[in-house]
Amino acid sequence: MKGKIILTLALFSSLSFCGEQFSMSDADRALYEEMKENNPADIMLADGEELFEDIGGEKALAKFLGVSEDDLPSYIAGFPRYVKKIGLVVGLDQVLQAMMYDKGKKPFKLKSKKMFNMVAYVKSIANDEKINIDVNADPYIKAMYKLGKKVFMTKRGGRGLSCNSCHSPSVVGLVLRTQKLPDLGSNGAKSAATWPAYRMTKSSLRTFQRRFQGCMKNALLKVIPIGSKQMVALEVYLTEQAKGSKIEIPGLKR
Amino acid sequence: MERREFFKTVGAVAAVSAVLPTVSFAKSGNPNKMDYKTAISAVTNGKQPKMSDKVKLKVPEIAENGAVVPVTVIVDSPMTPQNYVKSIHIFSTKNSNARCLDTNLSPANGKAMVATRIKLNGTQEVIAVVELSNGEFLMNKKSIKVTIGGCG
Amino acid sequence: MEARKSLIKIKPKRYKNGDIVKVSFMIMHPMYTGASKDKKTKKIIPAKYINSLKFIYNGKEITNMKVWESVSTNPVFTIYMKINGKGKLTVKYTDNTGESGERSKKIKPKG
C-alpha cells in the first residue's frame, strides 16, 4: 500500500517537472488546432458513410430507434442510452451491430476498422448538436452512470491507479510529455464530444472506448473489452461530464 | 543529371523509380540517404540561399509527436508570370534523408504556399529553401523540439 | 487492388472566378520509410511511400511535388490555386513501388 502511494507521488512529481520543461505554447496549440481543417479521418468517415448506406442509412437507423429522421441528430447526441429493442444501455456501435444483424448481415466486430469508420460517421450526423445524454431518463441508465463512476474511481493494476488519478480536477495544469492531462472528472470535460478521433501517433481512427483501452494498457490496468457493461458505463459517465458540449467528429488527437 | 533538370522531370523520375525493386533500408542502407547540406546544394546548384523573412516557415516550437509535425511555408510573392516562386523545398537537418518535400509552383497558384505534415526523427531544424523566378534562392529555418509520446 | 481512398478539399466551398482557394489533397497511404519494423513479425517493412504528385487544373499542370519518405502516414498536401473557369482539378500520384492513381474534383465557380 505504502509502495503504491510513493509510486503515485513519483509519477506526479515527474509530471509537474515535465510541465516546466516541455509545455507547448498557445501558438503551437493553435497550429495543431488548424490541422483539424484537414483531418485524415475525413476519408475514413467517407468510407463509414458508404458502409452505413449499405445497411439503410439514416432512414433505417431512425426506424430502428423509433424516432423521426428529423430528430435523429439530436437523438444520436444522447448516446449511450437505453434502447428498448436491445434491452440494454448501449453505444451507437452496438446499435449498428443490431441493425446489421436484423438485415441478415454479419455484424462488424466492435473493435474493427469498419465499425470505427461507420460509428464515427454516424456520430458525425450529430455534429454541431450539443451532447444531451440524460442519466436520469430511466433506471437502466441511472445504474450505468453509477457503475461508470465506480469504474472511473476504482484504483487497480500494477500502479494502483484509477482513471481519476490522472484525470481529476487536481491534475489540471499538469503536463505529461508536452500533453496537458485532460480533466475528465469534472462537469464540462469535453472529451466525449470529440471522439471518435484520428490519433496521429497511431495513424488511425479510434473510438472513445478504444482510447480508454490504450490508457488502461499504458497505466498497467487490465484492459476492459469494448462494448462490455463496464466500458459502456465508463462512456456514459464521461459523456455526462461533456453534457452541453458541441459535437465535432472526427476529432484530431496526438 | 543536373539537379534542376531532375526536378523539372518529376514524371520521368517517377517512371524510373517504378522499376526499382522494393528495398528495406536496414539491410541495404537508405538509398535516399542524404544530409541536408548536400540536399540543399543539389537544389541550389551550389549557391548559398539567403536567409529571408519573406519566407515564412510555420512549425511548432515543440512538436507533440514526431510522427505528424505540421509544416507550412508561405512566401511573399505577387505570383505573376514575371515574378513568382518557382519552387519550395522542405528539409530536415537530422532525418537520414534530409529531403521531405519539393514543390514546383506556377503563377496559376495565385499565392506561394505549401503545407504538409512530416515525420521528424528527434529534435532538429526544419529548413525551407525557395527558388524565385529570377533564379534567386531564399531560405528560412526553425528548430523544433520533438518529445517522445506519453501514455498511449 | 481496391482503389486507395483519397479526397480533394477546396476551401472555401463557394468561390468565383479569380478567387484564390486552398486546395488540399489527402490520401490513405502508409508512407513506410523502409526503416520501421512490423510490431508482430519483427520484420522490416519495405519502403512504400508516395514519391510524386501532380495537380492538374483543366489539363494544365499547375503544381507538381516530389515527395520523400519523411512525409507523414496518411499524408495531406495543401496549396493555393487561382480559380480560372469551370472544369476539374485532378491530382495524380505515384509511389516508389510503381503504384499510381488519381482523384478528381469538379470546379464550379459561382458567378
Coordinates of C-alpha atoms in Angstrom, one line a residue:
Chain A
M1 CA 0.0 0.0 0.0
K2 CA 2.7 2.4 1.0
G3 CA 4.7 1.5 -2.1
K4 CA 1.7 2.4 -4.3
I5 CA 1.4 5.8 -2.7
I6 CA 5.1 6.5 -3.3
L7 CA 4.8 5.5 -6.9
T8 CA 1.8 7.7 -7.4
L9 CA 3.7 10.6 -5.9
A10 CA 6.7 9.9 -8.0
L11 CA 4.5 9.9 -11.1
F12 CA 3.1 13.3 -10.2
S13 CA 6.3 14.9 -9.4
S14 CA 7.7 13.8 -12.8
L15 CA 4.6 15.2 -14.4
S16 CA 4.9 18.6 -13.0
F17 CA 8.6 18.6 -13.8
C18 CA 7.8 17.9 -17.5
G19 CA 5.3 20.7 -17.3
E20 CA 8.1 23.2 -16.6
Q21 CA 10.3 21.7 -19.2
F22 CA 8.1 21.0 -22.2
S23 CA 4.8 22.7 -22.2
M24 CA 3.6 23.7 -25.6
S25 CA 2.9 27.3 -26.2
D26 CA -0.5 28.6 -27.2
A27 CA 0.8 29.4 -30.7
D28 CA 1.8 25.7 -31.0
R29 CA -1.6 24.6 -29.9
A30 CA -3.2 26.9 -32.4
L31 CA -1.1 25.2 -35.2
Y32 CA -2.3 21.8 -34.1
E33 CA -5.9 23.2 -33.9
E34 CA -5.5 24.4 -37.6
M35 CA -4.7 20.8 -38.6
K36 CA -8.3 19.8 -38.0
E37 CA -9.2 21.6 -41.2
N38 CA -7.7 18.6 -43.0
N39 CA -8.2 15.6 -40.8
P40 CA -7.1 12.4 -42.4
A41 CA -10.1 10.8 -40.7
D42 CA -12.4 12.6 -43.2
I43 CA -11.6 9.9 -45.7
M44 CA -12.4 7.2 -43.1
L45 CA -15.7 8.8 -42.4
A46 CA -16.5 8.8 -46.1
D47 CA -15.9 5.1 -46.0
G48 CA -18.1 4.8 -42.9
E49 CA -20.8 6.6 -44.8
E50 CA -20.8 4.1 -47.6
L51 CA -21.0 1.2 -45.1
F52 CA -23.8 2.9 -43.3
E53 CA -25.7 3.4 -46.5
D54 CA -25.4 -0.3 -47.2
I55 CA -27.5 -1.0 -44.1
G56 CA -30.1 1.5 -45.0
G57 CA -28.6 4.8 -43.7
E58 CA -30.3 7.4 -41.7
K59 CA -33.8 6.2 -42.6
A60 CA -33.1 2.7 -41.3
L61 CA -31.4 3.9 -38.2
A62 CA -34.3 6.3 -37.4
K63 CA -36.7 3.4 -37.8
F64 CA -34.7 1.1 -35.6
L65 CA -34.5 3.7 -32.9
G66 CA -38.2 4.7 -33.3
V67 CA -37.5 8.3 -33.9
S68 CA -38.2 10.6 -36.9
E69 CA -35.4 11.3 -39.3
D70 CA -35.5 15.0 -38.4
D71 CA -35.0 14.1 -34.7
L72 CA -32.1 11.7 -35.5
P73 CA -29.2 14.1 -35.0
S74 CA -30.3 15.2 -31.5
Y75 CA -31.2 11.6 -30.6
I76 CA -27.7 10.5 -31.6
A77 CA -26.3 13.3 -29.4
G78 CA -27.8 11.5 -26.4
F79 CA -25.9 8.2 -26.7
P80 CA -25.1 5.9 -24.9
R81 CA -28.7 5.3 -24.0
Y82 CA -31.2 2.6 -23.1
V83 CA -32.5 1.1 -26.4
K84 CA -35.7 -0.8 -25.8
K85 CA -35.3 -3.1 -28.8
I86 CA -32.0 -4.3 -27.4
G87 CA -32.9 -4.2 -23.7
L88 CA -29.6 -2.6 -22.6
V89 CA -27.8 0.7 -22.3
V90 CA -25.7 0.6 -25.5
G91 CA -23.3 2.8 -27.6
L92 CA -24.0 3.6 -31.2
D93 CA -21.7 0.9 -32.3
Q94 CA -23.8 -1.8 -30.7
V95 CA -27.0 -0.3 -32.3
L96 CA -25.2 -0.6 -35.7
Q97 CA -24.4 -4.2 -34.9
A98 CA -28.0 -4.9 -34.1
M99 CA -29.1 -3.2 -37.3
M100 CA -26.7 -5.4 -39.3
Y101 CA -27.9 -8.5 -37.6
D102 CA -31.5 -7.5 -38.4
K103 CA -30.5 -7.1 -42.1
G104 CA -29.2 -10.6 -42.1
K105 CA -25.6 -9.3 -42.3
K106 CA -22.7 -10.5 -40.2
P107 CA -22.2 -7.6 -37.8
F108 CA -18.7 -5.9 -37.8
K109 CA -16.7 -6.6 -34.7
L110 CA -16.8 -3.7 -32.2
K111 CA -13.1 -3.3 -32.5
S112 CA -12.8 -3.4 -36.3
K113 CA -11.8 -0.6 -38.6
K114 CA -15.0 -0.8 -40.5
M115 CA -17.0 -0.4 -37.3
F116 CA -14.8 2.5 -36.2
N117 CA -15.3 4.2 -39.6
M118 CA -19.1 3.6 -39.6
V119 CA -19.7 4.7 -36.0
A120 CA -17.6 7.8 -36.5
Y121 CA -19.7 8.7 -39.5
V122 CA -23.0 8.0 -37.6
K123 CA -21.9 10.2 -34.7
S124 CA -20.9 13.0 -37.1
I125 CA -24.6 13.2 -38.2
A126 CA -25.0 14.9 -34.8
N127 CA -22.1 17.4 -35.5
D128 CA -22.9 20.9 -34.0
E129 CA -25.6 19.3 -31.8
K130 CA -24.9 19.5 -28.1
I131 CA -24.4 16.3 -26.0
N132 CA -27.8 15.8 -24.4
I133 CA -27.4 12.5 -22.5
D134 CA -29.9 12.1 -19.7
V135 CA -28.6 9.9 -17.0
N136 CA -31.9 10.1 -15.1
A137 CA -34.0 9.1 -18.0
D138 CA -34.6 5.6 -16.8
P139 CA -33.4 3.2 -14.1
Y140 CA -31.1 1.4 -16.6
I141 CA -29.0 4.4 -17.5
K142 CA -29.1 5.6 -13.9
A143 CA -27.5 2.4 -12.8
M144 CA -24.9 2.6 -15.7
Y145 CA -23.9 6.1 -14.7
K146 CA -23.3 4.9 -11.1
L147 CA -21.3 1.9 -12.4
G148 CA -19.3 4.2 -14.7
K149 CA -18.4 6.5 -11.9
K150 CA -17.2 3.4 -9.9
V151 CA -15.1 2.3 -12.9
F152 CA -13.6 5.7 -13.1
M153 CA -12.7 5.9 -9.4
T154 CA -11.6 2.3 -8.8
K155 CA -7.8 2.0 -8.3
R156 CA -6.4 -1.1 -9.8
G157 CA -3.5 -2.6 -11.7
G158 CA 0.2 -2.6 -11.1
R159 CA 0.5 1.0 -10.0
G160 CA -2.8 1.2 -8.2
L161 CA -4.1 3.9 -10.5
S162 CA -7.7 4.8 -11.3
C163 CA -8.8 6.9 -14.2
N164 CA -9.3 9.6 -11.6
S165 CA -5.7 9.5 -10.5
C166 CA -4.6 11.2 -13.8
H167 CA -7.8 12.8 -15.0
S168 CA -9.3 14.6 -12.0
P169 CA -9.6 18.3 -11.4
S170 CA -6.5 18.2 -9.3
V171 CA -4.3 17.4 -12.4
V172 CA -5.3 20.5 -14.2
G173 CA -2.2 22.3 -15.4
L174 CA 0.0 19.2 -15.1
V175 CA 1.7 18.1 -18.3
L176 CA 2.8 14.6 -19.2
R177 CA 5.3 14.8 -22.0
T178 CA 4.0 18.0 -23.6
Q179 CA 0.4 17.0 -23.2
K180 CA -1.9 18.7 -20.8
L181 CA -3.6 16.0 -18.9
P182 CA -7.3 16.3 -19.6
D183 CA -9.6 16.6 -16.5
L184 CA -12.3 14.1 -17.3
G185 CA -13.8 14.0 -13.9
S186 CA -15.5 17.4 -13.8
N187 CA -18.6 18.7 -15.4
G188 CA -17.6 20.5 -18.7
A189 CA -14.9 18.0 -19.6
K190 CA -15.5 18.0 -23.3
S191 CA -13.7 14.8 -24.5
A192 CA -16.8 12.8 -25.3
A193 CA -17.7 15.4 -27.9
T194 CA -14.6 14.9 -29.9
W195 CA -14.3 11.1 -30.1
P196 CA -14.1 9.1 -32.4
A197 CA -10.9 10.9 -33.4
Y198 CA -7.9 10.4 -35.6
R199 CA -4.9 9.5 -33.4
M200 CA -1.8 11.0 -35.1
T201 CA 0.7 8.7 -33.3
K202 CA -1.4 5.7 -34.4
S203 CA -2.2 6.9 -37.9
S204 CA -5.7 5.6 -37.4
L205 CA -9.3 6.5 -36.3
R206 CA -10.1 5.4 -32.8
T207 CA -13.3 5.4 -30.7
F208 CA -13.6 6.7 -27.1
Q209 CA -13.7 3.2 -25.7
R210 CA -10.7 2.2 -27.8
R211 CA -8.9 5.2 -26.2
F212 CA -9.8 4.0 -22.7
Q213 CA -8.2 0.7 -23.6
G214 CA -4.9 2.4 -24.7
C215 CA -4.8 4.4 -21.5
M216 CA -5.6 1.3 -19.3
K217 CA -2.9 -0.6 -21.0
N218 CA -0.2 2.0 -20.5
A219 CA -1.2 2.7 -16.9
L220 CA -1.0 -1.1 -16.2
L221 CA -4.7 -1.6 -15.6
K222 CA -6.3 -4.8 -17.0
V223 CA -7.9 -3.8 -20.3
I224 CA -11.7 -4.0 -20.3
P225 CA -13.3 -5.2 -23.6
I226 CA -15.1 -2.7 -25.8
G227 CA -18.9 -2.9 -25.5
S228 CA -18.7 -4.6 -22.1
K229 CA -21.0 -3.3 -19.4
Q230 CA -18.2 -1.6 -17.6
M231 CA -16.8 0.1 -20.7
V232 CA -20.3 1.4 -21.8
A233 CA -20.8 2.6 -18.2
L234 CA -17.5 4.5 -18.3
E235 CA -18.5 6.1 -21.6
V236 CA -21.9 7.0 -20.0
Y237 CA -20.1 8.6 -17.1
L238 CA -17.7 10.6 -19.2
T239 CA -20.4 11.6 -21.7
E240 CA -22.4 13.1 -18.8
Q241 CA -19.4 15.2 -17.9
A242 CA -19.4 16.5 -21.5
K243 CA -23.1 17.3 -21.5
G244 CA -23.8 20.5 -23.4
S245 CA -20.5 20.3 -25.4
K246 CA -20.8 20.7 -29.1
I247 CA -20.2 17.5 -31.0
E248 CA -17.3 17.8 -33.5
I249 CA -16.5 14.5 -35.2
P250 CA -13.9 13.4 -36.3
G251 CA -11.6 14.8 -33.6
L252 CA -7.9 15.1 -34.1
K253 CA -5.6 14.0 -31.3
R254 CA -2.0 13.3 -30.7
Chain B
M1 CA 21.8 14.5 -64.4
E2 CA 21.6 18.1 -63.2
R3 CA 19.6 18.5 -60.1
R4 CA 17.4 21.2 -61.6
E5 CA 16.7 19.1 -64.6
F6 CA 15.8 16.4 -62.2
F7 CA 13.0 18.4 -60.6
K8 CA 11.7 19.5 -64.0
T9 CA 11.1 15.9 -64.9
V10 CA 9.3 14.5 -62.0
G11 CA 7.2 12.4 -64.2
A12 CA 10.2 10.7 -65.8
V13 CA 11.8 10.2 -62.4
A14 CA 8.6 8.5 -61.1
A15 CA 8.8 6.1 -64.1
V16 CA 12.4 5.2 -63.3
S17 CA 11.8 4.6 -59.6
A18 CA 8.8 2.4 -60.6
V19 CA 11.1 -0.3 -61.9
L20 CA 13.4 -0.2 -58.9
P21 CA 12.9 -3.3 -56.6
T22 CA 11.5 -2.7 -53.2
V23 CA 14.2 -2.3 -50.7
S24 CA 14.4 -2.4 -47.0
F25 CA 16.7 0.3 -45.8
A26 CA 18.0 -1.5 -42.7
K27 CA 19.6 -4.2 -44.8
S28 CA 20.9 -2.1 -47.7
G29 CA 21.0 1.3 -46.1
N30 CA 18.6 4.0 -47.0
P31 CA 19.1 4.5 -50.8
N32 CA 17.7 8.1 -50.3
K33 CA 20.1 8.9 -47.5
M34 CA 21.4 12.5 -47.9
D35 CA 22.5 15.1 -45.4
Y36 CA 20.8 18.5 -45.5
K37 CA 23.8 20.4 -46.8
T38 CA 24.2 18.1 -49.8
A39 CA 20.5 18.2 -50.4
I40 CA 20.3 22.0 -50.3
S41 CA 23.3 22.3 -52.5
A42 CA 21.8 20.0 -55.1
V43 CA 18.7 22.2 -55.2
T44 CA 20.5 25.5 -55.5
N45 CA 23.3 24.2 -57.7
G46 CA 25.8 25.1 -55.0
K47 CA 24.6 28.6 -54.4
Q48 CA 24.1 29.7 -50.8
P49 CA 20.5 30.7 -50.2
K50 CA 19.9 34.0 -48.4
M51 CA 18.1 34.0 -45.1
S52 CA 14.9 36.0 -45.6
D53 CA 11.8 37.0 -43.7
K54 CA 10.0 36.8 -47.0
V55 CA 10.0 33.1 -46.4
K56 CA 7.6 32.3 -43.5
L57 CA 8.0 28.9 -42.0
K58 CA 5.2 27.9 -39.7
V59 CA 6.1 25.0 -37.5
P60 CA 5.5 24.2 -33.8
E61 CA 8.3 25.1 -31.4
I62 CA 7.6 21.9 -29.6
A63 CA 6.1 19.0 -31.6
E64 CA 3.6 17.0 -29.6
N65 CA 4.7 13.9 -31.5
G66 CA 7.4 13.2 -34.1
A67 CA 5.1 11.3 -36.4
V68 CA 2.9 14.2 -37.6
V69 CA 4.6 17.6 -37.5
P70 CA 2.7 20.3 -39.3
V71 CA 4.9 22.4 -41.7
T72 CA 3.7 25.4 -43.7
V73 CA 5.8 27.6 -45.9
I74 CA 4.4 30.8 -47.2
V75 CA 6.4 33.2 -49.4
D76 CA 5.7 36.8 -50.1
S77 CA 5.3 36.9 -53.9
P78 CA 2.9 38.5 -56.4
M79 CA 2.9 35.2 -58.3
T80 CA 2.8 36.9 -61.7
P81 CA 4.4 35.4 -64.8
Q82 CA 7.2 38.0 -64.4
N83 CA 7.8 37.4 -60.7
Y84 CA 6.8 34.2 -59.0
V85 CA 8.0 31.5 -56.7
K86 CA 9.3 28.5 -58.8
S87 CA 9.8 26.0 -56.0
I88 CA 9.6 25.5 -52.3
H89 CA 11.8 22.8 -50.7
I90 CA 11.4 21.4 -47.2
F91 CA 14.4 19.8 -45.5
S92 CA 15.1 18.4 -42.0
T93 CA 18.6 18.5 -40.6
K94 CA 18.7 15.2 -38.8
N95 CA 16.4 12.7 -40.7
S96 CA 18.6 10.2 -42.6
N97 CA 17.1 11.6 -45.8
A98 CA 17.1 15.4 -45.3
R99 CA 14.6 15.9 -48.2
C100 CA 11.0 16.0 -47.2
L101 CA 9.0 17.7 -50.0
D102 CA 10.0 19.5 -53.2
T103 CA 7.1 21.6 -54.6
N104 CA 7.2 23.2 -58.0
L105 CA 4.7 26.1 -58.2
S106 CA 3.5 28.3 -61.1
P107 CA 1.7 31.7 -61.4
A108 CA -1.6 29.7 -61.6
N109 CA -1.3 29.0 -57.8
G110 CA -2.1 32.7 -57.1
K111 CA -0.3 32.5 -53.7
A112 CA 3.0 30.8 -52.9
M113 CA 2.3 28.4 -50.1
V114 CA 2.7 24.7 -49.4
A115 CA 1.6 22.9 -46.3
T116 CA 2.1 19.3 -45.3
R117 CA 2.9 17.1 -42.2
I118 CA 6.3 15.4 -41.8
K119 CA 8.0 12.8 -39.6
L120 CA 10.9 14.0 -37.5
N121 CA 13.4 11.7 -36.0
G122 CA 14.1 13.7 -32.9
T123 CA 14.8 17.4 -32.1
Q124 CA 16.2 19.2 -35.1
E125 CA 15.8 22.1 -37.5
V126 CA 13.5 22.4 -40.4
I127 CA 14.7 24.4 -43.4
A128 CA 12.7 25.9 -46.2
V129 CA 14.6 26.8 -49.4
V130 CA 12.7 28.8 -52.0
E131 CA 13.7 29.4 -55.7
L132 CA 12.3 32.6 -57.2
S133 CA 11.6 33.1 -60.9
N134 CA 14.7 35.3 -61.2
G135 CA 16.9 32.5 -60.1
E136 CA 17.4 33.8 -56.6
F137 CA 17.4 31.4 -53.6
L138 CA 16.0 32.4 -50.2
M139 CA 15.7 30.4 -47.1
N140 CA 14.4 30.3 -43.5
K141 CA 14.8 27.8 -40.7
K142 CA 13.2 26.9 -37.4
S143 CA 14.2 24.5 -34.7
I144 CA 11.6 22.0 -33.4
K145 CA 11.8 20.1 -30.1
V146 CA 10.4 16.7 -30.6
T147 CA 9.4 14.8 -27.5
I148 CA 8.5 11.2 -27.4
G149 CA 4.9 10.3 -26.7
G150 CA 3.5 10.0 -23.3
C151 CA 0.7 7.5 -22.4
G152 CA -0.6 5.6 -25.4
Chain C
M1 CA -6.5 -3.9 -55.8
E2 CA -9.2 -1.7 -54.3
A3 CA -8.5 1.9 -55.1
R4 CA -6.7 3.8 -52.4
K5 CA -9.0 6.2 -50.6
S6 CA -8.3 9.8 -51.2
L7 CA -10.0 13.2 -51.0
I8 CA -9.7 16.7 -52.5
K9 CA -10.9 19.6 -50.4
I10 CA -11.4 23.1 -51.6
K11 CA -11.7 26.0 -49.1
P12 CA -13.9 28.0 -49.1
K13 CA -16.6 25.7 -50.5
R14 CA -18.2 28.6 -52.5
Y15 CA -15.9 30.5 -54.8
K16 CA -16.0 32.6 -58.0
N17 CA -13.6 33.1 -60.9
G18 CA -10.5 35.0 -59.9
D19 CA -10.7 33.7 -56.3
I20 CA -7.6 32.1 -54.8
V21 CA -8.7 29.0 -53.0
K22 CA -6.9 26.5 -50.7
V23 CA -6.7 23.0 -52.2
S24 CA -5.9 20.0 -50.0
F25 CA -5.2 16.5 -51.2
M26 CA -5.4 13.7 -48.7
I27 CA -4.8 10.1 -49.2
M28 CA -4.7 6.9 -47.1
H29 CA -1.1 5.8 -47.7
P30 CA 1.2 4.1 -45.1
M31 CA 4.3 6.1 -46.2
Y32 CA 6.6 3.4 -44.9
T33 CA 10.2 4.7 -44.7
G34 CA 11.7 1.2 -45.0
A35 CA 13.3 1.6 -41.6
S36 CA 10.4 0.6 -39.4
K37 CA 9.6 -2.9 -38.1
D38 CA 6.3 -4.8 -38.0
K39 CA 5.4 -5.0 -34.4
K40 CA 4.2 -8.5 -34.6
T41 CA 6.6 -10.2 -37.1
K42 CA 9.6 -8.1 -36.1
K43 CA 10.4 -7.9 -39.8
I44 CA 11.4 -4.7 -41.5
I45 CA 8.6 -3.2 -43.5
P46 CA 9.8 -2.4 -47.1
A47 CA 9.8 1.2 -48.1
K48 CA 6.5 2.3 -49.7
Y49 CA 5.9 6.0 -50.0
I50 CA 4.3 8.4 -52.4
N51 CA 7.1 9.9 -54.5
S52 CA 5.2 12.1 -56.9
L53 CA 2.1 14.3 -57.1
K54 CA 0.7 16.4 -59.9
F55 CA -2.1 18.9 -59.6
I56 CA -3.7 19.3 -63.0
Y57 CA -6.4 22.0 -63.5
N58 CA -8.3 21.8 -66.8
G59 CA -5.4 19.9 -68.4
K60 CA -2.7 22.3 -67.2
E61 CA -0.3 21.2 -64.6
I62 CA -0.2 24.0 -62.0
T63 CA 1.9 22.3 -59.4
N64 CA 4.0 19.1 -59.0
M65 CA 5.7 17.7 -56.0
K66 CA 8.5 15.3 -55.4
V67 CA 7.6 13.6 -52.2
W68 CA 10.0 11.8 -49.8
E69 CA 9.6 9.2 -47.2
S70 CA 9.6 11.6 -44.3
V71 CA 6.2 12.8 -45.1
S72 CA 3.7 11.5 -42.5
T73 CA 1.4 8.5 -42.9
N74 CA -2.0 9.3 -44.5
P75 CA -0.5 12.5 -45.9
V76 CA -2.1 15.8 -46.5
F77 CA -0.8 18.3 -49.1
T78 CA -2.1 21.9 -49.3
I79 CA -1.5 24.6 -51.9
Y80 CA -3.3 27.6 -53.3
M81 CA -5.0 27.7 -56.7
K82 CA -6.4 30.6 -58.7
I83 CA -9.9 29.8 -60.0
N84 CA -10.0 30.4 -63.7
G85 CA -13.1 28.8 -65.2
K86 CA -15.2 25.7 -64.6
G87 CA -13.9 22.3 -65.2
K88 CA -12.0 19.9 -63.0
L89 CA -8.9 19.5 -60.8
T90 CA -7.1 16.2 -60.9
V91 CA -4.4 15.1 -58.6
K92 CA -2.3 12.2 -59.8
Y93 CA 0.1 10.3 -57.6
T94 CA 2.7 7.6 -57.9
D95 CA 4.6 5.7 -55.2
N96 CA 8.1 4.2 -55.1
T97 CA 6.7 0.7 -55.8
G98 CA 5.1 1.8 -59.1
E99 CA 1.6 2.1 -57.8
S100 CA -0.3 5.1 -59.2
G101 CA -3.8 6.6 -59.1
E102 CA -5.7 9.8 -59.3
R103 CA -8.6 11.7 -57.8
S104 CA -10.6 14.5 -59.5
K105 CA -12.9 17.2 -58.2
K106 CA -15.3 19.4 -60.2
I107 CA -14.5 23.1 -60.2
K108 CA -17.7 25.1 -60.2
P109 CA -17.2 28.8 -59.7
K110 CA -20.4 30.7 -58.8
G111 CA -21.0 33.9 -60.7

